[in-house]
Coordinates of N, CA, C and O and ligand atoms in Angstrom, one line a residue:
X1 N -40.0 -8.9 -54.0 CA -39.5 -7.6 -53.7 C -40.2 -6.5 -54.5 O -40.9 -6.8 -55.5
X2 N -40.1 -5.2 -54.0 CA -40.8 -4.3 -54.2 C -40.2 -4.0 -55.6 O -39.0 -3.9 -55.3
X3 N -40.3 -3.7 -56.7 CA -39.8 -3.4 -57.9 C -39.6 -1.8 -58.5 O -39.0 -1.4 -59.5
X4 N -40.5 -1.0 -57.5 CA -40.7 0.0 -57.7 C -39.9 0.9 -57.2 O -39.9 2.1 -57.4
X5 N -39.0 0.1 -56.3 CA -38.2 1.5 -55.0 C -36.8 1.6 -55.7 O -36.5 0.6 -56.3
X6 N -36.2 2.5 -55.6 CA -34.9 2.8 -56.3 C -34.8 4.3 -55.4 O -35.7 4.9 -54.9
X7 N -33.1 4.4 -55.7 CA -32.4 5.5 -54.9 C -31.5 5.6 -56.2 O -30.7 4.8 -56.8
X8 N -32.0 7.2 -56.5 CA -30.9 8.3 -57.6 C -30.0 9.0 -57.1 O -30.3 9.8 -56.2
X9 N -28.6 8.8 -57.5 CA -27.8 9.7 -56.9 C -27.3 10.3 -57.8 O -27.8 10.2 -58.9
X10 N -26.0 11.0 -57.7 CA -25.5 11.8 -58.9 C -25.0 11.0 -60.0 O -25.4 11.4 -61.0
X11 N -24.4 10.2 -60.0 CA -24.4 9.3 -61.3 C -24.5 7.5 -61.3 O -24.0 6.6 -62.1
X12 N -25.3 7.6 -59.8 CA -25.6 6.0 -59.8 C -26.9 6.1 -59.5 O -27.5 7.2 -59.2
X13 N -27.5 4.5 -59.6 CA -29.0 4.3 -59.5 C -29.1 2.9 -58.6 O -28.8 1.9 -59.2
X14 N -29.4 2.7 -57.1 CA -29.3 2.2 -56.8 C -31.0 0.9 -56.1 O -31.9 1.3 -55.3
X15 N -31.0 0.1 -56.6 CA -32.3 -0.9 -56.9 C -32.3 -1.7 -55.7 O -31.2 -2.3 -55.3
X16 N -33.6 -1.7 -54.9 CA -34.0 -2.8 -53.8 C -34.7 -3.2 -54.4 O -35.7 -2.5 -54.5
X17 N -34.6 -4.4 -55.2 CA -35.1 -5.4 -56.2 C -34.6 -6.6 -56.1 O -33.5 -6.6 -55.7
X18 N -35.3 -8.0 -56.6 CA -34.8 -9.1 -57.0 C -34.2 -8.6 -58.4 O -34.5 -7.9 -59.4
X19 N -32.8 -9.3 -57.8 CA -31.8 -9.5 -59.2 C -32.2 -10.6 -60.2 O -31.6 -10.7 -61.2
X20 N -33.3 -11.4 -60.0 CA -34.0 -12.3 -61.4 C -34.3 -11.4 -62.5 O -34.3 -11.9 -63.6
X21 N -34.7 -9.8 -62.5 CA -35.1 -9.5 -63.3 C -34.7 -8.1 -62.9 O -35.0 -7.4 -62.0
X22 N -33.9 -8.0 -64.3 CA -33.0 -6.5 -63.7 C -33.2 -5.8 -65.8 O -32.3 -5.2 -66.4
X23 N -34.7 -6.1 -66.2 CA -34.9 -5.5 -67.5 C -34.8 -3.9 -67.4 O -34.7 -3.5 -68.6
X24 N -34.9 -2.9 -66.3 CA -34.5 -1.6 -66.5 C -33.0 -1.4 -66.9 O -32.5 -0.4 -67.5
X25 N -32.3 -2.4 -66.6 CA -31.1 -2.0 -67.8 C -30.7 -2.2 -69.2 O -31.1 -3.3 -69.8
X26 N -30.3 -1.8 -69.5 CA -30.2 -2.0 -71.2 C -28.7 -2.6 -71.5 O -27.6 -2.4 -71.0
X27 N -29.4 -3.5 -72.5 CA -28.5 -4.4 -72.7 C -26.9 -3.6 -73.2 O -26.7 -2.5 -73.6
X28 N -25.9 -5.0 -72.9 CA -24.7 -4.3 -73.5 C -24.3 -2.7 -72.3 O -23.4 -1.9 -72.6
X29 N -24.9 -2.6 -71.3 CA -24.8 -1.3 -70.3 C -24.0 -1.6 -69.3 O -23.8 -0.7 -68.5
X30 N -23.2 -2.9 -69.3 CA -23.0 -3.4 -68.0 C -21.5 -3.6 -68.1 O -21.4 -4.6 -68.8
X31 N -20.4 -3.2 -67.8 CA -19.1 -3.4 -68.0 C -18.9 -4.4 -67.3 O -19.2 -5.4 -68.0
X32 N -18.5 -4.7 -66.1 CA -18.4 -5.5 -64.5 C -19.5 -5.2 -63.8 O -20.1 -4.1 -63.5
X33 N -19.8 -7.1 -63.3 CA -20.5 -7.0 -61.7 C -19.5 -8.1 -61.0 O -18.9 -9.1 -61.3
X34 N -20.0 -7.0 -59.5 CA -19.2 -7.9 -58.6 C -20.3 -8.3 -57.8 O -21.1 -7.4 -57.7
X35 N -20.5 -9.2 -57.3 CA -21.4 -9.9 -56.3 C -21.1 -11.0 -55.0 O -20.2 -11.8 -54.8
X36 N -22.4 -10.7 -54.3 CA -22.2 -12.0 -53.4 C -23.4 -12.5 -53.4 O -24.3 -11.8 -52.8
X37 N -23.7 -13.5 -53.7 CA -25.3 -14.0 -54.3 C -25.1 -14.7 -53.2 O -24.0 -14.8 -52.7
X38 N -26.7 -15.6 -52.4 CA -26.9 -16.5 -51.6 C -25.9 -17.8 -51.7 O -25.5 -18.0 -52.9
X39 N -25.5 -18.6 -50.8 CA -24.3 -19.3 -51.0 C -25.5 -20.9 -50.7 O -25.2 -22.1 -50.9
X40 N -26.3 -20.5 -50.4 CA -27.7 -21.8 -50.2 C -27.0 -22.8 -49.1 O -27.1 -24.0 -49.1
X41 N -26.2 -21.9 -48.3 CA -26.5 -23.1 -46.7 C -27.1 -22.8 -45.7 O -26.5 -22.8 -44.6
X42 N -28.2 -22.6 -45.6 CA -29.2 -22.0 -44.6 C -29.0 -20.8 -43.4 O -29.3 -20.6 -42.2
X43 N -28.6 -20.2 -44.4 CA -28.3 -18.8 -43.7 C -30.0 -18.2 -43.5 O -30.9 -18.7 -44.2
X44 N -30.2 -17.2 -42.6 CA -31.5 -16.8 -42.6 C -31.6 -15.2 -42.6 O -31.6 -14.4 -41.7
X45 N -31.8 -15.1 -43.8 CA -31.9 -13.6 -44.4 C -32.9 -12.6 -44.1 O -34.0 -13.0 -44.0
X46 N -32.7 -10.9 -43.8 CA -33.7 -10.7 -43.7 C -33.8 -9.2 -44.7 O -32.8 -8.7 -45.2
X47 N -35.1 -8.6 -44.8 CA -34.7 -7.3 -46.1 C -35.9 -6.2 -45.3 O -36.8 -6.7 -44.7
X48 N -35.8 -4.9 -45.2 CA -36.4 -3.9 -44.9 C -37.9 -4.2 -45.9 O -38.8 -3.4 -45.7
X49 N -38.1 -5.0 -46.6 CA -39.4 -5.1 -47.2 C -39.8 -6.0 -46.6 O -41.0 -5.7 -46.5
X50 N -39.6 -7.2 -45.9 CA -40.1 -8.2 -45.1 C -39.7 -9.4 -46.2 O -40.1 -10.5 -46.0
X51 N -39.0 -9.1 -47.4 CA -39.1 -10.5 -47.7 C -38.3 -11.1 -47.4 O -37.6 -10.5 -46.5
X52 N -38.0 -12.6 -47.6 CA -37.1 -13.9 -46.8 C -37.0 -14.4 -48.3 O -37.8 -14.3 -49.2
X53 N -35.4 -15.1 -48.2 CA -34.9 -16.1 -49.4 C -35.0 -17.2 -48.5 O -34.7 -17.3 -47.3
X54 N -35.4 -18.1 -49.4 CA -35.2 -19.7 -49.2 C -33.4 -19.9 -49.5 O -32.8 -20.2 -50.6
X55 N -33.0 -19.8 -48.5 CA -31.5 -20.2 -48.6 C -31.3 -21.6 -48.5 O -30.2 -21.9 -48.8
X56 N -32.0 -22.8 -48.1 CA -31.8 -24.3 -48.4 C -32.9 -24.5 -50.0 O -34.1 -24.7 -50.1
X57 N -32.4 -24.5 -50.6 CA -33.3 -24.8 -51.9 C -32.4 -26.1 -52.3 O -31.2 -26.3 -51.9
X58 N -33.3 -26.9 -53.3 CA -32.6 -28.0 -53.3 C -31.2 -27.6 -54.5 O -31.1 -26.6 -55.1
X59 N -30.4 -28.7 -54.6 CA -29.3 -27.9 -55.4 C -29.5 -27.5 -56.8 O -28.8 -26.6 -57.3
X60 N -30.7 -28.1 -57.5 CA -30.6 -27.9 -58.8 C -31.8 -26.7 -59.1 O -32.0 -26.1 -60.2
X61 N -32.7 -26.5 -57.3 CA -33.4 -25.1 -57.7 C -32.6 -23.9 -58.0 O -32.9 -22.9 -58.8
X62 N -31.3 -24.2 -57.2 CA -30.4 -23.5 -56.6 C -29.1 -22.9 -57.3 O -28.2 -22.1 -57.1
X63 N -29.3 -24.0 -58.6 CA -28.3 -24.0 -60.1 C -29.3 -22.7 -60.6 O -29.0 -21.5 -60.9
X64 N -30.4 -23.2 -60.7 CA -31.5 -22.5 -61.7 C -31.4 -21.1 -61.7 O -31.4 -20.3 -62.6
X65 N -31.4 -21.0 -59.9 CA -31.9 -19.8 -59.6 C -30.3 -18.7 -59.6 O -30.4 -17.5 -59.7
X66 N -29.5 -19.1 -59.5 CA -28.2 -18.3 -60.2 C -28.2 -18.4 -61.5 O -28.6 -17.3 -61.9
X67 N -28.0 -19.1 -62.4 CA -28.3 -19.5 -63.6 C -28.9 -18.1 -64.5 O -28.3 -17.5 -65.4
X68 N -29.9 -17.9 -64.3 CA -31.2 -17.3 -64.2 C -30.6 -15.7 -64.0 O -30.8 -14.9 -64.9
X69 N -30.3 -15.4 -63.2 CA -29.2 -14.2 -62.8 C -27.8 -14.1 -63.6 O -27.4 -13.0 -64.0
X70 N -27.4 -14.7 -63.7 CA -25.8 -14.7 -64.9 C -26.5 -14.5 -66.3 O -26.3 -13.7 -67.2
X71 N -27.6 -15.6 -66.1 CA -27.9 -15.1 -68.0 C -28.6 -13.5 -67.9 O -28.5 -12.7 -68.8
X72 N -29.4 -13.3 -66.7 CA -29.6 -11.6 -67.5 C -28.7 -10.5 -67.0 O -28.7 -9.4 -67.4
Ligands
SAM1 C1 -24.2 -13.7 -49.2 S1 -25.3 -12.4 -48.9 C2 -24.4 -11.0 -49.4 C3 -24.6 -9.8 -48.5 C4 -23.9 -8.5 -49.0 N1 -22.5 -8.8 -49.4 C5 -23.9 -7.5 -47.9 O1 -22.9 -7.2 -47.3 O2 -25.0 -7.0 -47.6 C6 -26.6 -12.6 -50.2 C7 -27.6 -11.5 -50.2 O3 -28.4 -11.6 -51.4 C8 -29.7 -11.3 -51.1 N2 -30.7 -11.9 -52.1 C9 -31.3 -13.1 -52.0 N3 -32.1 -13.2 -53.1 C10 -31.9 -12.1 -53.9 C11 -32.4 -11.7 -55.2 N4 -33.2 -12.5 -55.9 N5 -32.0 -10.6 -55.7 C12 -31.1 -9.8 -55.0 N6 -30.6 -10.1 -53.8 C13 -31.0 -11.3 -53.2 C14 -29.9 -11.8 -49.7 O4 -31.0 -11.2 -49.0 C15 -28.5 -11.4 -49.1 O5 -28.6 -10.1 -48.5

């Protein structure tokens, strides 16, 4: 995903980015997240950037790759 595109509004910042790597926020900034992350049953996704998620990944890519996302 494109890492560069973001939308400013009056007091939110809103990111078309992979959530693997969400280092523009600073730590300790984050009260609550609510989400709906890929559920990996072969749904077929699509994004105004053209990218595609591998929604069948095997299960333990599939640990990783949430995993990975909770820890940052
Ligand atoms: C279960 S759907 C949730 C859809 C959302 N609730 C909505 O109404 O638009 C999961 C979404 O996560 C997106 N996604 C997949 N990988 C992602 C990633 N690394 N970072 C951010 N979003 C991702 C998919 O493209 C999909 O839109």
């Amino acid at each position: 995903m494109n890492e560069n595109i973001c939308l400013i509004l009056k007091d939110q910042t809103v990111f078309f980015k992979s959530s693997e790597d969400m280092s523009e926020l600073e730590d300790e900034s984050i009260d609550v997240i609510i989400t709906s992350p890929p559920y990996n049953r072969g749904k077929i996704y699509t994004s105004d950037t053209g990218e595609s998620h591998d929604d069948r990944m095997d299960e333990d890519e599939y640990l990783s790759f949430l995993t990975k996302i909770w820890e940052e």
